mmCIF file of C-alpha atoms in Angstrom:
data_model
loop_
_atom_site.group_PDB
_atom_site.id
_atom_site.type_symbol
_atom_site.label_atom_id
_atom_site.label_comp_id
_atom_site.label_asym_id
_atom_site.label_seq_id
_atom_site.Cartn_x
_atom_site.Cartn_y
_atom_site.Cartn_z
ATOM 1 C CA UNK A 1 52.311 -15.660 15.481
ATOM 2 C CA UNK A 2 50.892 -17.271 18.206
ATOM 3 C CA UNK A 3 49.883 -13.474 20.016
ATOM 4 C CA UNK A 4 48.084 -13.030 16.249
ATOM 5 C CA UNK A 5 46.456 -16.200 16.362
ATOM 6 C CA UNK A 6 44.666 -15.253 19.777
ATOM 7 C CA UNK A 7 43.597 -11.877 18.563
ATOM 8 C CA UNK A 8 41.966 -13.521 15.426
ATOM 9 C CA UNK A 9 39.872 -15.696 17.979
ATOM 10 C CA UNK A 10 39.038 -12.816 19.812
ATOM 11 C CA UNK A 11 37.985 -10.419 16.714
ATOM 12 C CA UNK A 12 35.960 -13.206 15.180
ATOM 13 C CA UNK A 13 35.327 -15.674 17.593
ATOM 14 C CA UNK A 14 30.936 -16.232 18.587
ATOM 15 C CA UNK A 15 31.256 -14.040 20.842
ATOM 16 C CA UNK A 16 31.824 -10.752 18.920
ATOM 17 C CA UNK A 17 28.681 -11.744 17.198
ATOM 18 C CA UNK A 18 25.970 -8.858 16.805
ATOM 19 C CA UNK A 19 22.765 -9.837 17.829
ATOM 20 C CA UNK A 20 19.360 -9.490 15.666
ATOM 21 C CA UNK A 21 16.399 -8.709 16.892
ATOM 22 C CA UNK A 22 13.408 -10.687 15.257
ATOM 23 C CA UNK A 23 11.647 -7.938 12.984
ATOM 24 C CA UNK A 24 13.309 -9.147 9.815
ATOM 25 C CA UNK A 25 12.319 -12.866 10.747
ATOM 26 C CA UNK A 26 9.161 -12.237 11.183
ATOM 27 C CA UNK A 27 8.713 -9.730 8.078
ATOM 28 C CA UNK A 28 10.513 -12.517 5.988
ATOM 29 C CA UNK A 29 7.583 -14.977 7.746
ATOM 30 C CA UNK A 30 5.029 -13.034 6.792
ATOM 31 C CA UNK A 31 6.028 -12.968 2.993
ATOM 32 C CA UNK A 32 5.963 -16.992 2.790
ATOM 33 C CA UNK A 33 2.553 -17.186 4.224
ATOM 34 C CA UNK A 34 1.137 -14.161 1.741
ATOM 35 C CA UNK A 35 2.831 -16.088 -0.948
ATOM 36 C CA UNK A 36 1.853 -19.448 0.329
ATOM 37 C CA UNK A 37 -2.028 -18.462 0.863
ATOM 38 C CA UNK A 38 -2.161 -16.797 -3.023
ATOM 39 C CA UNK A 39 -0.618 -19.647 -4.778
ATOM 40 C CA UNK A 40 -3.643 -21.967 -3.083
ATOM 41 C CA UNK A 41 -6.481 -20.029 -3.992
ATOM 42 C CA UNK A 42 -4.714 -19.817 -7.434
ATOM 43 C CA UNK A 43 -4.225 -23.754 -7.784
ATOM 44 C CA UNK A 44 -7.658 -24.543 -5.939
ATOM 45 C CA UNK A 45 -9.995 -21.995 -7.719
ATOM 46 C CA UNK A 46 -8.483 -21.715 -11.303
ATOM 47 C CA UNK A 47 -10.607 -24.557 -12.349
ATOM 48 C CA UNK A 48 -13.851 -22.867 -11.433
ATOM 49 C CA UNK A 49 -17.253 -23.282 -12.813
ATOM 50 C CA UNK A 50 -16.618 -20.566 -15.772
ATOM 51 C CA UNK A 51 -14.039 -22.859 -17.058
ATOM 52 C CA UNK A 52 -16.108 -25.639 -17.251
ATOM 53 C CA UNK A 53 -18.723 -26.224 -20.466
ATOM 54 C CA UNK A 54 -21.609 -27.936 -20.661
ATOM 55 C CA UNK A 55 -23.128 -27.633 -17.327
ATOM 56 C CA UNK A 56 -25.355 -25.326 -15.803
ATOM 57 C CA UNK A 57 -23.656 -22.433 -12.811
ATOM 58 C CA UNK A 58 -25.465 -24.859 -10.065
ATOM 59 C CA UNK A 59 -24.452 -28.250 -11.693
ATOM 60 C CA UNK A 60 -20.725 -27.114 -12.308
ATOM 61 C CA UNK A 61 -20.519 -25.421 -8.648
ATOM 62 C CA UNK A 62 -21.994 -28.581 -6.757
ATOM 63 C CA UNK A 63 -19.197 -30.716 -8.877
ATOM 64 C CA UNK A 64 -16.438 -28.206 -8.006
ATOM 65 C CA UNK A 65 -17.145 -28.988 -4.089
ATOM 66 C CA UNK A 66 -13.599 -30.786 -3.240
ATOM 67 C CA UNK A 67 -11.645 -27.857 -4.538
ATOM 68 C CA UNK A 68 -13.694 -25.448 -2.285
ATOM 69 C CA UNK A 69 -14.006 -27.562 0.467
ATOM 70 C CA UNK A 70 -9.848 -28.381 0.159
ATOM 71 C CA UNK A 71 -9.564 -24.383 -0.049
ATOM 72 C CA UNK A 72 -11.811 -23.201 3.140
ATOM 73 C CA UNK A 73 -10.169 -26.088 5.288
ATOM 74 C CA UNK A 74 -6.578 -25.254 4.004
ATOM 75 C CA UNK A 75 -6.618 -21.452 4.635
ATOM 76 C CA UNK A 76 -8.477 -21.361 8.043
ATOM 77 C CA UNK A 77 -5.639 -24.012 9.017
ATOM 78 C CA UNK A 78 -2.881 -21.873 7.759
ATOM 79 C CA UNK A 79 -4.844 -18.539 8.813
ATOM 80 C CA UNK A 80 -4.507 -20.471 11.758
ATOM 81 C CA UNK A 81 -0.941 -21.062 12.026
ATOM 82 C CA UNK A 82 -0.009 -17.444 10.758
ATOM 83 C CA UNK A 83 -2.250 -16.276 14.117
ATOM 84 C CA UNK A 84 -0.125 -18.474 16.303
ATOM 85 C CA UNK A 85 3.168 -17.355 14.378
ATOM 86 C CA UNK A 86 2.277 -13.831 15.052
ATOM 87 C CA UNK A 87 1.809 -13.793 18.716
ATOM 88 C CA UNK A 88 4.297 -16.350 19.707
ATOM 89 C CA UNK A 89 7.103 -14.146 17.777
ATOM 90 C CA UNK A 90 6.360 -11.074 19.520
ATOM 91 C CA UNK A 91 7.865 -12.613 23.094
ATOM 92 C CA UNK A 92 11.148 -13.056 20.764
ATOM 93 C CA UNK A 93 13.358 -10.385 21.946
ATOM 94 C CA UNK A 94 16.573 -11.984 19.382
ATOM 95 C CA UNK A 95 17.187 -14.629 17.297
ATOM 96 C CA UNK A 96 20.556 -16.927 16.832
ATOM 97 C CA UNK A 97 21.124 -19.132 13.961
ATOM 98 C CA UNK A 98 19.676 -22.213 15.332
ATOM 99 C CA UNK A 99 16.111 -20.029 15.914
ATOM 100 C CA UNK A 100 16.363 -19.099 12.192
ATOM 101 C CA UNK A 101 17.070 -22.524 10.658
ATOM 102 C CA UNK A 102 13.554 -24.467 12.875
ATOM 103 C CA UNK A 103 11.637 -21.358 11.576
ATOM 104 C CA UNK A 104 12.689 -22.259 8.234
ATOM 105 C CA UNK A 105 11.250 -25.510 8.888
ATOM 106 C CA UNK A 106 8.099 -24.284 9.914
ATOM 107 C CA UNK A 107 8.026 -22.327 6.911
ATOM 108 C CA UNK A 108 9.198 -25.648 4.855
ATOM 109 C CA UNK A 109 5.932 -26.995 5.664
ATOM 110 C CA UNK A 110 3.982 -24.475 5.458
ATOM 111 C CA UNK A 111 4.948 -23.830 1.822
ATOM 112 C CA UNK A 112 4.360 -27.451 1.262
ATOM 113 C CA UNK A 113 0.484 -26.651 2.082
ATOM 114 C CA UNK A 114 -0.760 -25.690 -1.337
ATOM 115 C CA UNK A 115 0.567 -29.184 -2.890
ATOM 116 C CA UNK A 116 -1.112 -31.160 -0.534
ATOM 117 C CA UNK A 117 -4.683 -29.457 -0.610
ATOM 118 C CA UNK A 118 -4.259 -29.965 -4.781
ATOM 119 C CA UNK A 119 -4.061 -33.122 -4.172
ATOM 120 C CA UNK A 120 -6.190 -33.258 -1.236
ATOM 121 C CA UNK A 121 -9.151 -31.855 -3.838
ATOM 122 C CA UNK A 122 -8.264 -33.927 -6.248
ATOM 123 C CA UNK A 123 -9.163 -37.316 -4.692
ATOM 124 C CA UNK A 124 -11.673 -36.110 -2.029
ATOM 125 C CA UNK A 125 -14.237 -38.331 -4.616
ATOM 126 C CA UNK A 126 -11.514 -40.830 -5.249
ATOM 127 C CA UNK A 127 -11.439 -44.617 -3.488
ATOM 128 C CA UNK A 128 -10.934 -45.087 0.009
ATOM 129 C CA UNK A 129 -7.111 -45.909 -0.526
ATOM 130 C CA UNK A 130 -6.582 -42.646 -2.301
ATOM 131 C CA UNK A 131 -8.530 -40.709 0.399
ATOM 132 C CA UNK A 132 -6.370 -41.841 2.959
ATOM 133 C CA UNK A 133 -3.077 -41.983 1.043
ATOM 134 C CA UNK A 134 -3.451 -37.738 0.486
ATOM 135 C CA UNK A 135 -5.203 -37.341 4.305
ATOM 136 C CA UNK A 136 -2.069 -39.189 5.547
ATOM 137 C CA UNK A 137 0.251 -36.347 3.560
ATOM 138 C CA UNK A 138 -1.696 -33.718 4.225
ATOM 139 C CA UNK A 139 -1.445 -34.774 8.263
ATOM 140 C CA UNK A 140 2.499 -34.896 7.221
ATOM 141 C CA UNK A 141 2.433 -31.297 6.388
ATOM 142 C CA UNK A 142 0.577 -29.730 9.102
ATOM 143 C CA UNK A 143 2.489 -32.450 11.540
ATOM 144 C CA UNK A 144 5.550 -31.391 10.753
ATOM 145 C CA UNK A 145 4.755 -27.467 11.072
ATOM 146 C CA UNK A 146 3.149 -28.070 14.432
ATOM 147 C CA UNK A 147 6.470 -30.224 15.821
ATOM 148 C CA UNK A 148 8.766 -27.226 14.198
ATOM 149 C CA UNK A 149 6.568 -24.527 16.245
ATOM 150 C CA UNK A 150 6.891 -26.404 19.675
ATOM 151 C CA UNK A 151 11.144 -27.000 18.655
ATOM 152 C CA UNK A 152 11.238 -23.439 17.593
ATOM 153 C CA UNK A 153 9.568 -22.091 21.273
ATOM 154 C CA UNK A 154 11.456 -24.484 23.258
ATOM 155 C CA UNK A 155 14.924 -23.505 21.687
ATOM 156 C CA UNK A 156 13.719 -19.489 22.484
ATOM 157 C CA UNK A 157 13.136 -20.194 25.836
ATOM 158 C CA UNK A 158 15.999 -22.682 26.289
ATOM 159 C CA UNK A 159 18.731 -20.000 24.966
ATOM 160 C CA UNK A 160 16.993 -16.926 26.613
ATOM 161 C CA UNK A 161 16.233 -15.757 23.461
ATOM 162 C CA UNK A 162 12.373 -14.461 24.884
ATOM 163 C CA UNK A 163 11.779 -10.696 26.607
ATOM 164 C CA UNK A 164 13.346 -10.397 29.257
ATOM 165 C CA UNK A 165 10.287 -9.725 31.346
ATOM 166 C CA UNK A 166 8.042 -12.706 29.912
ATOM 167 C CA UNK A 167 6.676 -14.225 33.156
ATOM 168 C CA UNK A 168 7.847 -17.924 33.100
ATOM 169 C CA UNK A 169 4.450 -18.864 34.453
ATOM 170 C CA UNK A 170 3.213 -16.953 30.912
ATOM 171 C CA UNK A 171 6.018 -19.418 28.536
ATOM 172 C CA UNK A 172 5.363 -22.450 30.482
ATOM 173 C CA UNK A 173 1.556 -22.208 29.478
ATOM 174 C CA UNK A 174 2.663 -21.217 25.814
ATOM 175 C CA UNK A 175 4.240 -24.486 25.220
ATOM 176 C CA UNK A 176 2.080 -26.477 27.012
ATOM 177 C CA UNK A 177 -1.075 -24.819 24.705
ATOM 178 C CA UNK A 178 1.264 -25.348 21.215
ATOM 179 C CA UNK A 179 2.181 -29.031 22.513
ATOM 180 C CA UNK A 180 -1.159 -30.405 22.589
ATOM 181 C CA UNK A 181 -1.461 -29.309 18.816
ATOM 182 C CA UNK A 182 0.406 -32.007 17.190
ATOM 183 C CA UNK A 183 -1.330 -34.873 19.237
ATOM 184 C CA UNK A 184 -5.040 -33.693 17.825
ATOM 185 C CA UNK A 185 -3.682 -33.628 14.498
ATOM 186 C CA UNK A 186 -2.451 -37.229 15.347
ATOM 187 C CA UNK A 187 -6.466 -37.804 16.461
ATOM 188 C CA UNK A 188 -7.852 -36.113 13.301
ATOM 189 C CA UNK A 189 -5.577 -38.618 11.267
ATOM 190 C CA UNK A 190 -6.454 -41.241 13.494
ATOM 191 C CA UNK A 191 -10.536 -40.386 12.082
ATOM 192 C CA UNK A 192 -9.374 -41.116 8.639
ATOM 193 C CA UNK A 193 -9.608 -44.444 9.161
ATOM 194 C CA UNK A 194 -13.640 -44.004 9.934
ATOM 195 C CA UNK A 195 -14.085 -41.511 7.352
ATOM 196 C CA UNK A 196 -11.991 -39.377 5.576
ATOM 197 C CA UNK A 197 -14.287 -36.322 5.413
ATOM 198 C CA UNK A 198 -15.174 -36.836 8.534
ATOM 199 C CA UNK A 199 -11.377 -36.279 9.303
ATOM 200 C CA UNK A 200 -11.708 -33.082 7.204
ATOM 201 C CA UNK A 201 -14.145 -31.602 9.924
ATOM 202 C CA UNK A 202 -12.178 -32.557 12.732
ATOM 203 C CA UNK A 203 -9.053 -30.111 11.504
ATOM 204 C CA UNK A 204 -11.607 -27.230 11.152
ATOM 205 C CA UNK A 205 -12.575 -28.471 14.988
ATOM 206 C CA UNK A 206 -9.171 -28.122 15.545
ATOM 207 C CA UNK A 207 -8.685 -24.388 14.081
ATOM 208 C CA UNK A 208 -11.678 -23.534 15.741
ATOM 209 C CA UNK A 209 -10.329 -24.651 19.524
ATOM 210 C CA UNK A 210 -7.134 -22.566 18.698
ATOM 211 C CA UNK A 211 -8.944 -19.699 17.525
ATOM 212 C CA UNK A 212 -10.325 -19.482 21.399
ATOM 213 C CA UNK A 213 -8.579 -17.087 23.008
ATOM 214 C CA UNK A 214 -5.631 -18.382 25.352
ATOM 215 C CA UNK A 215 -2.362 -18.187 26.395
ATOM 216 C CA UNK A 216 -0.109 -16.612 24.270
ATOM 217 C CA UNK A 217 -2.990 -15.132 22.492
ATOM 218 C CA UNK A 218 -3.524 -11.127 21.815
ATOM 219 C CA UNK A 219 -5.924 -9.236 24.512
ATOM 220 C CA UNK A 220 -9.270 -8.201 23.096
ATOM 221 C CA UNK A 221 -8.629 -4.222 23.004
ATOM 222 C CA UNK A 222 -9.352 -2.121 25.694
ATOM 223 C CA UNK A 223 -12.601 -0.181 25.735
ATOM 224 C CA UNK A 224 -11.937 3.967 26.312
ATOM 225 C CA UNK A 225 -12.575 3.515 30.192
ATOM 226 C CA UNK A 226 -10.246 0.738 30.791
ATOM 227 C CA UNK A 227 -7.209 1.937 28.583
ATOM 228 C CA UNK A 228 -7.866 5.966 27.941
ATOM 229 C CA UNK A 229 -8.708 7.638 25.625
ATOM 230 C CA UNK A 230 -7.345 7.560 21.857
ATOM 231 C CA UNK A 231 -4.859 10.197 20.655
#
């Protein structure tokens, strides 16, 4: 019994675990954000000026602004994120379970996106209090997906989880690029509290710096002379 007992631990135990590499993860990834990205142009735009009677193309688009506004900030900030998503998982040679559950955070709050730029549209002309009750969610959302990222980079390099041949130099300036994210979304919040439009440009500020080439990033292609030519 005992001489059983061991060879169950051994047949089952973590370390006859197959590994995964992080194709389906990233696949799987990919869906949420396609999905995530339709259903906000769906909820944003559906109320568009053709829906709207009595007023003039002009009149009805200049009322409409929140809902466009909402919608450019919202996707270039998840564009954003799916850029950064992309290039950080190619350096992930495997996952483990605990690298699948924090990208299922990210992913939490990244489906939570489209319900906060609703409401985010929807009281862009409201009071003060209401401005900075749905700034203060929206920060919540994007928050959150930013502290999942750094967890989720930190646990791949903590458990060797990475390429094998990632220069160290190379993941140390990863996560010290993807930390600094969460404390200017901290400062944009912080501007809601002087204006919450103004806080609106300061994320697209934001998606603009990360948009900058930098570490972590993808090369610009090479030209024919510095890579060969195409097959």
């Amino acid at each position: 019994m005992a001489a059983g007992t061991q060879e169950d631990e051994f047949r089952y135990g973590r370390g006859r675990e197959k590994t995964r590499d992080a194709a389906r993860v990233e696949t799987f990834s990919d869906g949420v954000f396609a999905v995530v990205l339709t259903v906000m142009a769906v909820e944003l735009l559906q109320s568009g000026p053709a829906r709207e009677s009595g007023r003039e193309l002009p009149d009805a688009l200049a009322h409409a602004w929140p809902s466009y506004l909402a919608y450019v900030i919202t996707f270039a900030i998840a564009g954003q994120v799916w850029l950064a998503h992309h290039n950080l998982w190619r350096y992930v040679a495997r996952v483990d379970q605990m690298l699948l559950v924090l990208n299922l955070f990210v992913l939490l709050f990244i489906a939570t996106i489209p319900f906060t730029a609703d409401l985010l549209s929807d009281n862009l002309r409201g009071g003060v209090t209401e401005q900075r009750l749905t700034a203060a969610l929206y920060v919540g959302t994007v928050l959150g997906e930013a502290i999942f990222v750094n967890l989720t980079w930190w646990w791949a390099r903590r458990r060797g989880l990475l390429l094998a041949d990632l220069d160290p130099r190379l993941a140390q300036a990863i996560a010290r690029r993807i930390l600094l994210k969460p404390l200017l979304y901290l400062v944009a919040f912080a501007v809601v509290f002087v204006d919450p439009i103004l806080s609106l440009g300061a994320y697209l500020l934001l998606v603009g710096y990360y948009l900058i080439g930098g570490a972590g990033d993808l090369r610009p292609s090479a030209s024919p002379a510095e890579g060969g030519s195409a097959a």
